[in-house]
PDB file of C-alpha atoms in Angstrom:
ATOM      1  CA  MET Z 890     -45.130  76.003  49.322  1.00  0.00           C
ATOM      2  CA  ARG Z 891     -43.222  73.362  47.486  1.00  0.00           C
ATOM      3  CA  ILE Z 892     -44.831  70.774  45.158  1.00  0.00           C
ATOM      4  CA  GLY Z 893     -43.269  67.672  43.736  1.00  0.00           C
ATOM      5  CA  LEU Z 894     -44.718  66.701  40.351  1.00  0.00           C
ATOM      6  CA  VAL Z 895     -44.380  62.974  39.757  1.00  0.00           C
ATOM      7  CA  ARG Z 896     -45.309  61.046  36.669  1.00  0.00           C
ATOM      8  CA  HIS Z 897     -46.728  57.511  37.478  1.00  0.00           C
ATOM      9  CA  GLY Z 898     -44.575  54.405  36.988  1.00  0.00           C
ATOM     10  CA  LEU Z 899     -44.399  52.282  33.775  1.00  0.00           C
ATOM     11  CA  THR Z 900     -47.347  50.294  32.519  1.00  0.00           C
ATOM     12  CA  ASP Z 901     -47.469  47.705  29.775  1.00  0.00           C
ATOM     13  CA  TRP Z 902     -49.113  50.236  27.441  1.00  0.00           C
ATOM     14  CA  ASN Z 903     -46.209  52.635  28.152  1.00  0.00           C
ATOM     15  CA  ALA Z 904     -43.721  49.899  27.282  1.00  0.00           C
ATOM     16  CA  ALA Z 905     -45.640  49.136  24.067  1.00  0.00           C
ATOM     17  CA  GLY Z 906     -45.835  52.754  23.036  1.00  0.00           C
ATOM     18  CA  ARG Z 907     -49.735  52.860  23.297  1.00  0.00           C
ATOM     19  CA  ILE Z 908     -51.446  56.067  24.198  1.00  0.00           C
ATOM     20  CA  GLN Z 909     -53.208  55.537  27.441  1.00  0.00           C
ATOM     21  CA  GLY Z 910     -55.117  58.805  27.970  1.00  0.00           C
ATOM     22  CA  GLN Z 911     -57.977  58.174  30.489  1.00  0.00           C
ATOM     23  CA  THR Z 912     -58.023  54.442  29.954  1.00  0.00           C
ATOM     24  CA  ASP Z 913     -57.309  52.872  33.332  1.00  0.00           C
ATOM     25  CA  ILE Z 914     -54.190  50.807  32.816  1.00  0.00           C
ATOM     26  CA  PRO Z 915     -52.403  49.518  35.977  1.00  0.00           C
ATOM     27  CA  LEU Z 916     -48.722  49.672  36.793  1.00  0.00           C
ATOM     28  CA  ASN Z 917     -46.604  46.721  35.696  1.00  0.00           C
ATOM     29  CA  GLU Z 918     -43.933  45.221  37.907  1.00  0.00           C
ATOM     30  CA  GLU Z 919     -41.261  47.603  36.536  1.00  0.00           C
ATOM     31  CA  GLY Z 920     -43.459  50.535  37.302  1.00  0.00           C
ATOM     32  CA  ARG Z 921     -43.749  49.422  40.962  1.00  0.00           C
ATOM     33  CA  LYS Z 922     -39.936  49.093  41.127  1.00  0.00           C
ATOM     34  CA  GLN Z 923     -39.594  52.588  39.783  1.00  0.00           C
ATOM     35  CA  ALA Z 924     -41.939  53.940  42.426  1.00  0.00           C
ATOM     36  CA  GLU Z 925     -39.784  52.252  45.007  1.00  0.00           C
ATOM     37  CA  CYS Z 926     -36.637  53.883  43.519  1.00  0.00           C
ATOM     38  CA  LEU Z 927     -38.160  57.298  43.913  1.00  0.00           C
ATOM     39  CA  GLY Z 928     -39.323  56.418  47.452  1.00  0.00           C
ATOM     40  CA  ARG Z 929     -35.782  55.580  48.411  1.00  0.00           C
ATOM     41  CA  ARG Z 930     -34.520  58.776  46.923  1.00  0.00           C
ATOM     42  CA  LEU Z 931     -37.119  60.858  48.778  1.00  0.00           C
ATOM     43  CA  GLN Z 932     -36.224  59.036  52.049  1.00  0.00           C
ATOM     44  CA  SER Z 933     -32.576  60.232  51.675  1.00  0.00           C
ATOM     45  CA  GLU Z 934     -33.264  63.797  50.848  1.00  0.00           C
ATOM     46  CA  ASP Z 935     -33.897  66.876  53.099  1.00  0.00           C
ATOM     47  CA  TYR Z 936     -37.259  67.723  51.513  1.00  0.00           C
ATOM     48  CA  GLN Z 937     -40.174  67.027  53.836  1.00  0.00           C
ATOM     49  CA  TRP Z 938     -43.586  66.215  52.233  1.00  0.00           C
ATOM     50  CA  ASP Z 939     -46.830  66.798  54.118  1.00  0.00           C
ATOM     51  CA  PHE Z 940     -49.140  64.702  51.935  1.00  0.00           C
ATOM     52  CA  ILE Z 941     -49.764  63.050  48.551  1.00  0.00           C
ATOM     53  CA  VAL Z 942     -52.547  63.680  46.038  1.00  0.00           C
ATOM     54  CA  THR Z 943     -52.989  61.657  42.940  1.00  0.00           C
ATOM     55  CA  SER Z 944     -55.286  61.439  39.973  1.00  0.00           C
ATOM     56  CA  GLY Z 945     -58.108  58.877  40.140  1.00  0.00           C
ATOM     57  CA  LEU Z 946     -56.492  56.503  37.671  1.00  0.00           C
ATOM     58  CA  SER Z 947     -55.093  53.369  39.209  1.00  0.00           C
ATOM     59  CA  ARG Z 948     -51.516  53.686  37.841  1.00  0.00           C
ATOM     60  CA  ALA Z 949     -51.132  57.078  39.567  1.00  0.00           C
ATOM     61  CA  GLN Z 950     -52.901  55.948  42.746  1.00  0.00           C
ATOM     62  CA  GLU Z 951     -50.774  52.888  43.075  1.00  0.00           C
ATOM     63  CA  THR Z 952     -47.599  55.012  42.517  1.00  0.00           C
ATOM     64  CA  GLY Z 953     -48.841  57.353  45.294  1.00  0.00           C
ATOM     65  CA  LYS Z 954     -49.616  54.406  47.666  1.00  0.00           C
ATOM     66  CA  ILE Z 955     -46.037  53.058  47.241  1.00  0.00           C
ATOM     67  CA  LEU Z 956     -44.566  56.551  48.124  1.00  0.00           C
ATOM     68  CA  SER Z 957     -47.062  57.037  50.879  1.00  0.00           C
ATOM     69  CA  ARG Z 958     -46.083  53.760  52.543  1.00  0.00           C
ATOM     70  CA  MET Z 959     -42.326  54.324  52.105  1.00  0.00           C
ATOM     71  CA  LEU Z 960     -42.360  58.003  53.290  1.00  0.00           C
ATOM     72  CA  ASP Z 961     -45.096  57.529  55.924  1.00  0.00           C
ATOM     73  CA  VAL Z 962     -46.987  60.439  54.353  1.00  0.00           C
ATOM     74  CA  PRO Z 963     -50.845  60.445  54.115  1.00  0.00           C
ATOM     75  CA  MET Z 964     -52.721  60.459  50.877  1.00  0.00           C
ATOM     76  CA  LEU Z 965     -55.665  62.794  50.210  1.00  0.00           C
ATOM     77  CA  GLU Z 966     -58.637  61.850  48.092  1.00  0.00           C
ATOM     78  CA  PRO Z 967     -57.862  61.652  44.391  1.00  0.00           C
ATOM     79  CA  ASP Z 968     -58.499  64.805  42.408  1.00  0.00           C
ATOM     80  CA  ALA Z 969     -60.165  64.290  38.981  1.00  0.00           C
ATOM     81  CA  ARG Z 970     -58.481  67.378  37.580  1.00  0.00           C
ATOM     82  CA  LEU Z 971     -55.203  65.499  37.799  1.00  0.00           C
ATOM     83  CA  LYS Z 972     -56.352  62.935  35.277  1.00  0.00           C
ATOM     84  CA  GLU Z 973     -54.440  62.352  32.069  1.00  0.00           C
ATOM     85  CA  ARG Z 974     -55.514  64.207  28.900  1.00  0.00           C
ATOM     86  CA  ALA Z 975     -58.434  62.320  27.091  1.00  0.00           C
ATOM     87  CA  PHE Z 976     -57.243  61.053  23.733  1.00  0.00           C
ATOM     88  CA  GLY Z 977     -60.534  59.812  22.332  1.00  0.00           C
ATOM     89  CA  GLN Z 978     -60.203  57.353  19.489  1.00  0.00           C
ATOM     90  CA  VAL Z 979     -56.411  57.412  19.776  1.00  0.00           C
ATOM     91  CA  GLU Z 980     -56.340  55.637  23.157  1.00  0.00           C
ATOM     92  CA  GLY Z 981     -54.807  52.149  23.005  1.00  0.00           C
ATOM     93  CA  LEU Z 982     -52.990  52.730  19.674  1.00  0.00           C
ATOM     94  CA  THR Z 983     -49.296  52.713  18.882  1.00  0.00           C
ATOM     95  CA  SER Z 984     -47.598  55.263  16.681  1.00  0.00           C
ATOM     96  CA  ASP Z 985     -47.629  52.893  13.696  1.00  0.00           C
ATOM     97  CA  GLU Z 986     -51.334  52.227  14.173  1.00  0.00           C
ATOM     98  CA  ARG Z 987     -52.163  55.891  14.460  1.00  0.00           C
ATOM     99  CA  VAL Z 988     -50.377  56.644  11.194  1.00  0.00           C
ATOM    100  CA  ALA Z 989     -51.943  53.732   9.463  1.00  0.00           C
ATOM    101  CA  ARG Z 990     -55.380  54.835  10.327  1.00  0.00           C
ATOM    102  CA  TRP Z 991     -55.135  58.600   9.969  1.00  0.00           C
ATOM    103  CA  GLY Z 992     -51.829  59.518   8.511  1.00  0.00           C
ATOM    104  CA  LYS Z 993     -48.813  61.312   9.960  1.00  0.00           C
ATOM    105  CA  SER Z 994     -50.862  64.382  10.823  1.00  0.00           C
ATOM    106  CA  TRP Z 995     -53.310  62.402  12.982  1.00  0.00           C
ATOM    107  CA  ASP Z 996     -52.701  64.808  15.911  1.00  0.00           C
ATOM    108  CA  THR Z 997     -54.252  67.730  13.932  1.00  0.00           C
ATOM    109  CA  LEU Z 998     -57.528  65.831  13.518  1.00  0.00           C
ATOM    110  CA  ASP Z 999     -60.573  65.932  15.769  1.00  0.00           C
ATOM    111  CA  LEU Z1000     -60.497  62.421  17.105  1.00  0.00           C
ATOM    112  CA  GLY Z1001     -62.070  63.128  20.466  1.00  0.00           C
ATOM    113  CA  GLN Z1002     -58.972  64.412  22.187  1.00  0.00           C
ATOM    114  CA  GLU Z1003     -59.267  66.911  25.010  1.00  0.00           C
ATOM    115  CA  HIS Z1004     -58.291  70.323  23.805  1.00  0.00           C
ATOM    116  CA  ILE Z1005     -54.911  71.629  25.101  1.00  0.00           C
ATOM    117  CA  GLU Z1006     -56.556  74.795  26.504  1.00  0.00           C
ATOM    118  CA  ASP Z1007     -59.011  72.694  28.521  1.00  0.00           C
ATOM    119  CA  ILE Z1008     -56.377  70.574  30.157  1.00  0.00           C
ATOM    120  CA  GLN Z1009     -54.320  73.739  30.937  1.00  0.00           C
ATOM    121  CA  VAL Z1010     -57.388  75.405  32.490  1.00  0.00           C
ATOM    122  CA  ARG Z1011     -58.054  72.454  34.874  1.00  0.00           C
ATOM    123  CA  ALA Z1012     -54.337  72.000  35.752  1.00  0.00           C
ATOM    124  CA  LEU Z1013     -53.919  75.697  36.702  1.00  0.00           C
ATOM    125  CA  ALA Z1014     -57.217  75.683  38.637  1.00  0.00           C
ATOM    126  CA  PHE Z1015     -55.865  72.700  40.606  1.00  0.00           C
ATOM    127  CA  LEU Z1016     -52.656  74.634  41.394  1.00  0.00           C
ATOM    128  CA  ASP Z1017     -54.585  77.683  42.419  1.00  0.00           C
ATOM    129  CA  ASP Z1018     -56.855  75.731  44.779  1.00  0.00           C
ATOM    130  CA  LEU Z1019     -53.868  73.843  46.260  1.00  0.00           C
ATOM    131  CA  TRP Z1020     -52.146  77.167  46.960  1.00  0.00           C
ATOM    132  CA  SER Z1021     -55.238  78.630  48.652  1.00  0.00           C
ATOM    133  CA  ALA Z1022     -55.797  75.534  50.830  1.00  0.00           C
ATOM    134  CA  HIS Z1023     -52.245  74.423  51.631  1.00  0.00           C
ATOM    135  CA  LEU Z1024     -49.967  77.392  51.083  1.00  0.00           C
ATOM    136  CA  LYS Z1025     -47.600  76.419  53.974  1.00  0.00           C
ATOM    137  CA  GLU Z1026     -47.393  72.805  53.116  1.00  0.00           C
ATOM    138  CA  ASN Z1027     -45.381  70.615  50.704  1.00  0.00           C
ATOM    139  CA  VAL Z1028     -47.297  68.343  48.463  1.00  0.00           C
ATOM    140  CA  LEU Z1029     -46.314  65.378  46.268  1.00  0.00           C
ATOM    141  CA  ILE Z1030     -48.580  65.191  43.233  1.00  0.00           C
ATOM    142  CA  VAL Z1031     -48.725  61.924  41.251  1.00  0.00           C
ATOM    143  CA  THR Z1032     -50.192  62.413  37.766  1.00  0.00           C
ATOM    144  CA  HIS Z1033     -49.501  61.781  34.071  1.00  0.00           C
ATOM    145  CA  GLY Z1034     -47.169  62.682  31.257  1.00  0.00           C
ATOM    146  CA  ALA Z1035     -49.392  64.719  28.886  1.00  0.00           C
ATOM    147  CA  PHE Z1036     -51.021  66.466  31.934  1.00  0.00           C
ATOM    148  CA  LEU Z1037     -47.576  67.451  33.242  1.00  0.00           C
ATOM    149  CA  ALA Z1038     -46.305  68.572  29.819  1.00  0.00           C
ATOM    150  CA  ASN Z1039     -49.298  70.823  29.421  1.00  0.00           C
ATOM    151  CA  LEU Z1040     -49.114  72.210  32.923  1.00  0.00           C
ATOM    152  CA  ILE Z1041     -45.406  73.029  32.518  1.00  0.00           C
ATOM    153  CA  THR Z1042     -46.184  74.710  29.120  1.00  0.00           C
ATOM    154  CA  ALA Z1043     -48.944  76.759  30.733  1.00  0.00           C
ATOM    155  CA  LEU Z1044     -46.524  77.994  33.406  1.00  0.00           C
ATOM    156  CA  TYR Z1045     -43.352  78.402  31.356  1.00  0.00           C
ATOM    157  CA  GLN Z1046     -44.382  78.495  27.717  1.00  0.00           C
ATOM    158  CA  ASP Z1047     -41.583  76.757  25.582  1.00  0.00           C
ATOM    159  CA  LYS Z1048     -38.879  76.922  28.258  1.00  0.00           C
ATOM    160  CA  TYR Z1049     -39.126  73.151  28.975  1.00  0.00           C
ATOM    161  CA  THR Z1050     -39.769  70.782  26.120  1.00  0.00           C
ATOM    162  CA  GLU Z1051     -38.027  67.555  27.289  1.00  0.00           C
ATOM    163  CA  ARG Z1052     -40.428  64.572  27.273  1.00  0.00           C
ATOM    164  CA  ILE Z1053     -41.655  63.821  30.815  1.00  0.00           C
ATOM    165  CA  GLY Z1054     -40.258  60.392  31.917  1.00  0.00           C
ATOM    166  CA  ASN Z1055     -42.012  57.744  33.947  1.00  0.00           C
ATOM    167  CA  LEU Z1056     -41.381  58.326  37.679  1.00  0.00           C
ATOM    168  CA  SER Z1057     -39.629  61.573  36.922  1.00  0.00           C
ATOM    169  CA  LEU Z1058     -39.565  64.266  39.615  1.00  0.00           C
ATOM    170  CA  THR Z1059     -40.231  67.993  39.046  1.00  0.00           C
ATOM    171  CA  ILE Z1060     -40.093  70.396  42.018  1.00  0.00           C
ATOM    172  CA  LEU Z1061     -41.715  73.815  41.992  1.00  0.00           C
ATOM    173  CA  GLU Z1062     -41.776  76.379  44.796  1.00  0.00           C
ATOM    174  CA  LYS Z1063     -43.886  79.409  45.434  1.00  0.00           C
ATOM    175  CA  GLU Z1064     -43.611  82.207  48.004  1.00  0.00           C
ATOM    176  CA  HIS Z1065     -46.443  84.563  48.775  1.00  0.00           C
ATOM    177  CA  GLU Z1066     -48.039  85.516  45.487  1.00  0.00           C
ATOM    178  CA  ASP Z1067     -44.964  84.895  43.355  1.00  0.00           C
ATOM    179  CA  ASP Z1068     -44.878  82.647  40.370  1.00  0.00           C
ATOM    180  CA  TRP Z1069     -43.874  78.975  40.716  1.00  0.00           C
ATOM    181  CA  THR Z1070     -40.149  78.696  40.704  1.00  0.00           C
ATOM    182  CA  PRO Z1071     -38.736  75.553  39.237  1.00  0.00           C
ATOM    183  CA  LEU Z1072     -36.199  73.860  41.478  1.00  0.00           C
ATOM    184  CA  LEU Z1073     -35.800  70.545  39.553  1.00  0.00           C
ATOM    185  CA  TYR Z1074     -37.240  69.389  36.204  1.00  0.00           C
ATOM    186  CA  ASN Z1075     -37.967  65.971  34.938  1.00  0.00           C
ATOM    187  CA  CYS Z1076     -35.272  64.254  37.001  1.00  0.00           C
ATOM    188  CA  THR Z1077     -35.017  60.461  36.763  1.00  0.00           C
ATOM    189  CA  GLN Z1078     -31.510  60.243  38.449  1.00  0.00           C
ATOM    190  CA  HIS Z1079     -33.039  57.893  41.094  1.00  0.00           C
ATOM    191  CA  LEU Z1080     -33.780  55.272  38.339  1.00  0.00           C
ATOM    192  CA  SER Z1081     -30.251  55.104  37.085  1.00  0.00           C
ATOM    193  CA  MET Z1082     -28.726  55.188  40.612  1.00  0.00           C
ATOM    194  CA  ASP Z1083     -30.738  52.177  41.503  1.00  0.00           C
ATOM    195  CA  THR Z1084     -29.646  50.200  38.432  1.00  0.00           C
ATOM    196  CA  ALA Z1085     -26.013  51.083  39.156  1.00  0.00           C
ATOM    197  CA  LYS Z1086     -26.316  49.801  42.734  1.00  0.00           C
ATOM    198  CA  GLN Z1087     -27.759  46.547  41.541  1.00  0.00           C
ATOM    199  CA  SER Z1088     -24.863  45.997  39.134  1.00  0.00           C
ATOM    200  CA  GLU Z1089     -22.198  46.545  41.800  1.00  0.00           C
TER     201      GLU Z1089
END
């Protein structure tokens, strides 16, 4: 089984540096173009994808719909376990605003954020259920940055620490009962390639 982990495209809150969490912020035009860049890349690669599953938040769903249309791959019903980490009182605030309200150590305070352990539990449960139900299929999963960072940490501890980029692609593979093997991590090559083509 192979899974492609995709972070949704850019939103206005991403561009402004605001934490989104589970606030339902839509893609902006740049985010839609990013999704099309990934779609063109996947059209040209040998990997075959059987279906797409997304979180229930609109920015992930719209990213998934763009990929579904371009690849002619069906989308399953959204899975709530793929939602972004809830950030409580912090959602909607920029870094400067967070520091102004609570100081530089704001992230150590209890401001209603979902606990790391809880997001990792739901992320791993999703993967286990996916493996049980679709072990011979290849699945594109469109989700969120903090969700992906915590899933990767749960799987590989501190091996991968690079910030997960918008419309990045991470590919993991699993055979039998083996662990998930990373084939590609946080790759955004398709975004720079598309920009280069436009400037030619």
